[in-house]
Every structure is written in structure tokens, then in C-alpha cells.
mmCIF file of N, CA and C in Angstrom:
data_model
loop_
_atom_site.group_PDB
_atom_site.id
_atom_site.type_symbol
_atom_site.label_atom_id
_atom_site.label_comp_id
_atom_site.label_asym_id
_atom_site.label_seq_id
_atom_site.Cartn_x
_atom_site.Cartn_y
_atom_site.Cartn_z
ATOM 1 N N UNK G 1 17.321 -4.737 7.741
ATOM 2 C CA UNK G 1 16.576 -3.787 7.281
ATOM 3 C C UNK G 1 15.314 -4.590 6.711
ATOM 4 N N UNK G 2 14.218 -3.955 6.764
ATOM 5 C CA UNK G 2 12.827 -4.157 6.369
ATOM 6 C C UNK G 2 12.567 -3.936 5.223
ATOM 7 N N UNK G 3 11.685 -5.099 4.138
ATOM 8 C CA UNK G 3 11.855 -4.735 2.752
ATOM 9 C C UNK G 3 10.916 -3.599 2.280
ATOM 10 N N UNK G 4 11.441 -3.103 1.210
ATOM 11 C CA UNK G 4 10.898 -2.146 0.971
ATOM 12 C C UNK G 4 9.339 -2.254 0.223
ATOM 13 N N UNK G 5 8.687 -1.132 -0.011
ATOM 14 C CA UNK G 5 7.166 -1.501 -0.529
ATOM 15 C C UNK G 5 6.891 -2.249 -1.722
ATOM 16 N N UNK G 6 8.044 -2.287 -2.832
ATOM 17 C CA UNK G 6 8.008 -2.988 -3.939
ATOM 18 C C UNK G 6 7.643 -4.610 -3.419
ATOM 19 N N UNK G 7 8.893 -5.068 -2.535
ATOM 20 C CA UNK G 7 9.058 -6.414 -2.017
ATOM 21 C C UNK G 7 7.993 -6.694 -1.264
ATOM 22 N N UNK G 8 7.489 -5.970 -0.484
ATOM 23 C CA UNK G 8 6.062 -6.168 0.159
ATOM 24 C C UNK G 8 4.697 -6.576 -0.376
ATOM 25 N N UNK G 9 4.654 -5.799 -1.692
ATOM 26 C CA UNK G 9 3.719 -6.051 -2.678
ATOM 27 C C UNK G 9 3.518 -7.244 -3.271
ATOM 28 N N UNK G 10 5.157 -7.525 -3.587
ATOM 29 C CA UNK G 10 5.303 -8.653 -4.588
ATOM 30 C C UNK G 10 4.800 -9.961 -3.816
ATOM 31 N N UNK G 11 5.022 -9.902 -2.559
ATOM 32 C CA UNK G 11 4.828 -10.787 -1.389
ATOM 33 C C UNK G 11 3.348 -11.254 -1.375
ATOM 34 N N UNK G 12 2.326 -10.295 -1.420
ATOM 35 C CA UNK G 12 0.949 -10.576 -1.468
ATOM 36 C C UNK G 12 0.403 -10.513 -3.088
ATOM 37 N N UNK G 13 0.905 -10.273 -4.182
ATOM 38 C CA UNK G 13 0.385 -9.982 -5.251
ATOM 39 C C UNK G 13 1.556 -10.478 -6.054
ATOM 40 N N UNK G 14 2.042 -11.888 -6.227
ATOM 41 C CA UNK G 14 2.931 -12.067 -6.863
ATOM 42 C C UNK G 14 2.981 -12.291 -8.701
ATOM 43 N N UNK G 15 1.450 -12.702 -8.847
ATOM 44 C CA UNK G 15 1.270 -12.862 -10.303
ATOM 45 C C UNK G 15 0.035 -11.882 -10.550
ATOM 46 N N UNK G 16 -0.130 -10.705 -10.362
ATOM 47 C CA UNK G 16 -0.547 -9.509 -11.026
ATOM 48 C C UNK G 16 0.116 -8.349 -10.992
ATOM 49 N N UNK G 17 0.902 -8.295 -12.415
ATOM 50 C CA UNK G 17 1.619 -7.284 -12.023
ATOM 51 C C UNK G 17 0.910 -6.023 -12.572
ATOM 52 N N UNK G 18 -0.240 -5.582 -13.149
ATOM 53 C CA UNK G 18 -0.879 -4.676 -13.076
ATOM 54 C C UNK G 18 -1.427 -3.834 -11.822
ATOM 55 N N UNK G 19 -1.713 -4.846 -11.014
ATOM 56 C CA UNK G 19 -2.260 -4.303 -10.035
ATOM 57 C C UNK G 19 -1.549 -4.388 -8.821
ATOM 58 N N UNK G 20 -0.073 -4.636 -9.111
ATOM 59 C CA UNK G 20 0.847 -4.474 -8.176
ATOM 60 C C UNK G 20 1.739 -3.256 -8.479
ATOM 61 N N UNK G 21 1.487 -2.779 -9.830
ATOM 62 C CA UNK G 21 2.154 -1.546 -10.111
ATOM 63 C C UNK G 21 1.465 -0.491 -9.404
ATOM 64 N N UNK G 22 0.039 -0.530 -9.502
ATOM 65 C CA UNK G 22 -0.876 0.534 -9.102
ATOM 66 C C UNK G 22 -0.833 0.715 -7.486
ATOM 67 N N UNK G 23 -0.495 -0.634 -7.257
ATOM 68 C CA UNK G 23 -0.645 -0.677 -5.660
ATOM 69 C C UNK G 23 0.675 0.237 -4.913
ATOM 70 N N UNK G 24 1.752 -0.123 -5.340
ATOM 71 C CA UNK G 24 3.185 0.684 -5.117
ATOM 72 C C UNK G 24 3.384 1.769 -5.438
ATOM 73 N N UNK G 25 2.453 2.259 -6.720
ATOM 74 C CA UNK G 25 2.162 3.782 -6.836
ATOM 75 C C UNK G 25 1.561 4.449 -5.720
ATOM 76 N N UNK G 26 0.235 3.886 -5.845
ATOM 77 C CA UNK G 26 -0.395 4.423 -4.611
ATOM 78 C C UNK G 26 0.195 4.493 -3.255
ATOM 79 N N UNK G 27 0.796 3.449 -2.854
ATOM 80 C CA UNK G 27 1.722 3.460 -1.549
ATOM 81 C C UNK G 27 2.606 4.582 -1.312
ATOM 82 N N UNK G 28 3.209 4.638 -2.403
ATOM 83 C CA UNK G 28 4.563 5.912 -2.554
ATOM 84 C C UNK G 28 3.829 7.055 -2.562
ATOM 85 N N UNK G 29 2.993 7.270 -3.187
ATOM 86 C CA UNK G 29 2.018 8.618 -3.216
ATOM 87 C C UNK G 29 1.649 8.955 -2.223
ATOM 88 N N UNK G 30 0.876 8.014 -1.059
ATOM 89 C CA UNK G 30 0.209 8.207 0.032
ATOM 90 C C UNK G 30 1.188 8.639 0.857
ATOM 91 N N UNK G 31 2.125 7.718 1.340
ATOM 92 C CA UNK G 31 2.909 7.699 2.530
ATOM 93 C C UNK G 31 4.340 8.091 2.137
ATOM 94 N N UNK G 32 4.643 8.392 0.879
ATOM 95 C CA UNK G 32 6.353 8.987 0.851
ATOM 96 C C UNK G 32 7.424 8.280 1.564
ATOM 97 N N UNK G 33 7.549 7.168 1.834
ATOM 98 C CA UNK G 33 8.532 6.361 2.559
ATOM 99 C C UNK G 33 8.963 5.270 1.778
ATOM 100 N N UNK G 34 9.800 4.947 2.556
ATOM 101 C CA UNK G 34 10.575 3.419 1.356
ATOM 102 C C UNK G 34 9.988 1.897 1.932
ATOM 103 N N UNK G 35 9.766 2.153 3.303
ATOM 104 C CA UNK G 35 9.451 1.178 4.024
ATOM 105 C C UNK G 35 8.155 1.063 4.648
ATOM 106 N N UNK G 36 7.114 0.314 4.777
ATOM 107 C CA UNK G 36 5.764 0.246 5.469
ATOM 108 C C UNK G 36 5.671 -0.913 6.117
ATOM 109 N N UNK G 37 4.785 -1.181 7.318
ATOM 110 C CA UNK G 37 4.547 -2.232 7.891
ATOM 111 C C UNK G 37 3.506 -3.252 7.118
ATOM 112 N N UNK G 38 3.736 -4.169 7.371
ATOM 113 C CA UNK G 38 3.393 -5.184 6.374
ATOM 114 C C UNK G 38 1.502 -5.380 6.261
ATOM 115 N N UNK G 39 1.045 -5.247 7.708
ATOM 116 C CA UNK G 39 -0.096 -5.245 7.633
ATOM 117 C C UNK G 39 -0.819 -4.125 6.829
ATOM 118 N N UNK G 40 -0.115 -2.992 6.750
ATOM 119 C CA UNK G 40 -0.682 -1.700 6.306
ATOM 120 C C UNK G 40 -0.723 -2.049 4.530
ATOM 121 N N UNK G 41 0.301 -2.797 3.866
ATOM 122 C CA UNK G 41 0.535 -3.000 2.661
ATOM 123 C C UNK G 41 -0.634 -4.255 2.431
ATOM 124 N N UNK G 42 -0.842 -5.305 3.386
ATOM 125 C CA UNK G 42 -1.743 -6.270 2.945
ATOM 126 C C UNK G 42 -3.009 -5.640 2.803
ATOM 127 N N UNK G 43 -3.470 -4.632 3.709
ATOM 128 C CA UNK G 43 -4.787 -4.482 3.648
ATOM 129 C C UNK G 43 -5.055 -3.392 2.460
ATOM 130 N N UNK G 44 -4.169 -2.541 2.085
ATOM 131 C CA UNK G 44 -4.441 -1.918 0.695
ATOM 132 C C UNK G 44 -4.424 -3.167 -0.615
ATOM 133 N N UNK G 45 -3.559 -3.954 -0.604
ATOM 134 C CA UNK G 45 -3.589 -5.183 -1.381
ATOM 135 C C UNK G 45 -4.828 -5.529 -1.524
ATOM 136 N N UNK G 46 -5.397 -6.171 -0.280
ATOM 137 C CA UNK G 46 -7.002 -6.783 -0.586
ATOM 138 C C UNK G 46 -8.012 -5.965 -1.064
ATOM 139 N N UNK G 47 -7.854 -4.623 -0.843
ATOM 140 C CA UNK G 47 -8.699 -3.517 -1.307
ATOM 141 C C UNK G 47 -8.707 -3.407 -2.621
ATOM 142 N N UNK G 48 -7.507 -3.628 -3.034
ATOM 143 C CA UNK G 48 -7.168 -3.408 -4.695
ATOM 144 C C UNK G 48 -7.546 -4.518 -4.858
ATOM 145 N N UNK G 49 -7.447 -5.869 -4.769
ATOM 146 C CA UNK G 49 -8.156 -7.095 -5.233
ATOM 147 C C UNK G 49 -9.674 -6.957 -5.219
ATOM 148 N N UNK G 50 -10.414 -6.527 -3.701
ATOM 149 C CA UNK G 50 -12.011 -6.503 -3.656
ATOM 150 C C UNK G 50 -12.411 -5.720 -4.738
ATOM 151 N N UNK G 51 -11.441 -4.114 -5.356
ATOM 152 C CA UNK G 51 -12.383 -3.466 -6.066
ATOM 153 C C UNK G 51 -12.029 -3.801 -7.575
ATOM 154 N N UNK G 52 -10.843 -4.736 -7.693
ATOM 155 C CA UNK G 52 -10.800 -5.239 -9.234
ATOM 156 C C UNK G 52 -11.988 -6.303 -9.527
ATOM 157 N N UNK G 53 -12.477 -6.905 -8.452
ATOM 158 C CA UNK G 53 -13.210 -7.901 -8.692
ATOM 159 C C UNK G 53 -14.917 -7.345 -8.411
ATOM 160 N N UNK G 54 -15.198 -6.744 -7.393
ATOM 161 C CA UNK G 54 -16.358 -6.178 -7.445
ATOM 162 C C UNK G 54 -16.959 -5.192 -7.741
ATOM 163 N N UNK G 55 -16.204 -3.975 -8.332
ATOM 164 C CA UNK G 55 -16.712 -2.874 -9.102
ATOM 165 C C UNK G 55 -16.560 -3.084 -10.332
ATOM 166 N N UNK G 56 -15.635 -4.206 -11.105
ATOM 167 C CA UNK G 56 -15.732 -4.521 -12.473
ATOM 168 C C UNK G 56 -15.213 -3.154 -13.123
ATOM 169 N N UNK G 57 -13.959 -2.578 -12.230
ATOM 170 C CA UNK G 57 -13.251 -1.732 -13.261
ATOM 171 C C UNK G 57 -11.806 -1.901 -13.290
ATOM 172 N N UNK G 58 -11.652 -1.298 -14.512
ATOM 173 C CA UNK G 58 -10.442 -1.632 -15.012
ATOM 174 C C UNK G 58 -8.900 -1.022 -13.780
ATOM 175 N N UNK G 59 -7.674 -1.844 -13.705
ATOM 176 C CA UNK G 59 -7.299 -1.701 -12.586
ATOM 177 C C UNK G 59 -6.242 -0.350 -13.111
ATOM 178 N N UNK G 60 -6.123 -0.002 -14.595
ATOM 179 C CA UNK G 60 -5.440 0.788 -14.858
ATOM 180 C C UNK G 60 -6.141 2.226 -14.981
ATOM 181 N N UNK G 61 -7.416 2.237 -14.631
ATOM 182 C CA UNK G 61 -7.969 3.187 -14.600
ATOM 183 C C UNK G 61 -7.654 4.249 -13.546
ATOM 184 N N UNK G 62 -7.957 5.762 -14.059
ATOM 185 C CA UNK G 62 -7.482 6.779 -12.616
ATOM 186 C C UNK G 62 -8.519 6.630 -11.565
ATOM 187 N N UNK G 63 -9.811 6.439 -11.791
ATOM 188 C CA UNK G 63 -10.999 6.064 -10.743
ATOM 189 C C UNK G 63 -10.341 4.811 -9.712
ATOM 190 N N UNK G 64 -9.657 3.787 -10.315
ATOM 191 C CA UNK G 64 -9.112 2.583 -9.336
ATOM 192 C C UNK G 64 -8.227 3.466 -8.532
ATOM 193 N N UNK G 65 -7.332 3.874 -9.305
ATOM 194 C CA UNK G 65 -6.260 4.793 -8.252
ATOM 195 C C UNK G 65 -6.544 5.859 -7.565
ATOM 196 N N UNK G 66 -7.475 6.435 -7.794
ATOM 197 C CA UNK G 66 -8.121 7.284 -7.009
ATOM 198 C C UNK G 66 -8.922 6.745 -5.556
ATOM 199 N N UNK G 67 -9.724 6.027 -5.581
ATOM 200 C CA UNK G 67 -10.386 5.122 -4.679
ATOM 201 C C UNK G 67 -9.415 4.324 -3.533
ATOM 202 N N UNK G 68 -8.330 3.624 -4.409
ATOM 203 C CA UNK G 68 -7.446 2.795 -3.540
ATOM 204 C C UNK G 68 -6.608 3.917 -2.655
ATOM 205 N N UNK G 69 -6.153 5.326 -3.521
ATOM 206 C CA UNK G 69 -5.487 6.323 -2.614
ATOM 207 C C UNK G 69 -6.405 6.936 -1.641
ATOM 208 N N UNK G 70 -7.474 7.215 -1.627
ATOM 209 C CA UNK G 70 -8.217 7.229 -0.749
ATOM 210 C C UNK G 70 -8.345 6.272 0.478
ATOM 211 N N UNK G 71 -8.561 5.383 0.111
ATOM 212 C CA UNK G 71 -8.389 4.203 1.325
ATOM 213 C C UNK G 71 -6.824 3.997 2.118
ATOM 214 N N UNK G 72 -6.093 4.376 1.267
ATOM 215 C CA UNK G 72 -4.772 4.142 1.778
ATOM 216 C C UNK G 72 -4.591 5.241 2.904
ATOM 217 N N UNK G 73 -5.142 6.420 2.530
ATOM 218 C CA UNK G 73 -5.226 7.777 3.306
ATOM 219 C C UNK G 73 -6.039 7.352 4.741
ATOM 220 N N UNK G 74 -7.084 6.720 4.316
ATOM 221 C CA UNK G 74 -8.310 6.449 5.649
ATOM 222 C C UNK G 74 -7.104 5.624 6.505
ATOM 223 N N UNK G 75 -6.188 4.681 6.172
ATOM 224 C CA UNK G 75 -5.681 3.504 7.024
ATOM 225 C C UNK G 75 -4.743 4.561 7.835
ATOM 226 N N UNK G 76 -4.114 5.691 7.298
ATOM 227 C CA UNK G 76 -2.976 6.098 8.354
ATOM 228 C C UNK G 76 -3.121 6.354 9.625
ATOM 229 N N UNK G 77 -4.387 6.954 10.213
ATOM 230 C CA UNK G 77 -4.479 6.927 11.571
ATOM 231 C C UNK G 77 -4.263 5.470 12.452
ATOM 232 N N UNK G 78 -4.845 4.671 11.508
ATOM 233 C CA UNK G 78 -4.675 3.187 12.088
ATOM 234 C C UNK G 78 -3.295 2.735 12.607
ATOM 235 N N UNK G 79 -2.386 3.079 11.449
ATOM 236 C CA UNK G 79 -0.825 2.676 11.540
ATOM 237 C C UNK G 79 0.159 3.639 11.788
ATOM 238 N N UNK G 80 -0.147 4.833 12.367
ATOM 239 C CA UNK G 80 0.584 5.885 12.683
ATOM 240 C C UNK G 80 1.484 5.683 13.551
ATOM 241 N N UNK G 81 1.624 5.037 14.442
ATOM 242 C CA UNK G 81 2.645 4.499 15.571
ATOM 243 C C UNK G 81 3.715 3.377 15.037
ATOM 244 N N UNK G 82 3.171 2.444 14.162
ATOM 245 C CA UNK G 82 4.055 1.706 13.265
ATOM 246 C C UNK G 82 4.848 2.396 12.249
ATOM 247 N N UNK G 83 4.300 3.589 11.734
ATOM 248 C CA UNK G 83 4.930 4.465 10.562
ATOM 249 C C UNK G 83 6.121 5.316 11.126
ATOM 250 N N UNK G 84 5.849 5.791 12.595
ATOM 251 C CA UNK G 84 6.735 6.549 13.420
ATOM 252 C C UNK G 84 7.879 5.551 14.037
ATOM 253 N N UNK G 85 7.534 4.580 14.023
ATOM 254 C CA UNK G 85 8.606 3.285 14.702
ATOM 255 C C UNK G 85 9.460 3.241 13.243
ATOM 256 N N UNK G 86 8.734 3.022 12.267
ATOM 257 C CA UNK G 86 9.960 2.577 11.501
ATOM 258 C C UNK G 86 10.749 3.790 10.687
ATOM 259 N N UNK G 87 10.173 4.861 10.945
ATOM 260 C CA UNK G 87 10.854 5.955 10.805
ATOM 261 C C UNK G 87 12.157 6.262 11.841
ATOM 262 N N UNK G 88 11.858 6.055 13.153
ATOM 263 C CA UNK G 88 12.761 6.118 13.924
ATOM 264 C C UNK G 88 14.026 4.858 13.861
ATOM 265 N N UNK G 89 13.631 4.042 13.233
ATOM 266 C CA UNK G 89 14.353 2.776 12.794
ATOM 267 C C UNK G 89 15.403 3.193 11.907
ATOM 268 N N UNK G 90 14.776 3.910 10.920
ATOM 269 C CA UNK G 90 15.531 4.300 9.767
ATOM 270 C C UNK G 90 16.540 4.957 10.037
ATOM 271 N N UNK G 91 16.445 6.234 10.838
ATOM 272 C CA UNK G 91 17.313 6.942 11.397
ATOM 273 C C UNK G 91 18.684 6.264 11.943
ATOM 274 N N UNK G 92 18.196 5.212 12.612
ATOM 275 C CA UNK G 92 19.299 4.426 13.077
ATOM 276 C C UNK G 92 20.460 4.009 12.284
ATOM 277 N N UNK G 93 19.976 3.529 11.242
ATOM 278 C CA UNK G 93 20.967 3.015 10.061
ATOM 279 C C UNK G 93 21.685 3.513 9.283
#
């Protein structure tokens, strides 16, 4: 069974609990599934790290979360085939 969203996020951001909690919340809100492809999680985590460094905005702010959510929704078409494959595998288990 593939790892859940929380496990994937902690794999890429083990030492930043504030950022990881925001990324987990954004991914669950955007995709509403239990598992996601690792490249998708990695892309959202990297974007979150970039936003926290470049824009000097607080990770806990609503604006940070909204921008990250918009980015996660933009990635959906790129990963739609992998998401559908995970959904099909989930029904078999």
C-alpha cells in the first residue's frame, strides 16, 4: 500500500512541522484522497519552501495557504493519470 499524504510530506520536510502541517492541509483540501504520487507531493512541498523563503510571509498565514492551494490545483492536470491509477489501485485493496 502506498504511503499516505502525511508520510509523503514528512519524507520531504522532516524538520519543519509548521510547513508540513500547512502542506498536508492543502493537499487534503485540494485532492480529497488518502494517497498521492510522490512527484506531486514533492512539487507542492518545494513550492511551499520557495514561498516561505522568497515572499517572507508567515507559513501560518491564510494568504500563504491560499497561494499554495492555487498551485496544488494548477498541478492537477499534470498528474491526473497518476491520480486515476492510484484510485483504481485503491479499489482493488
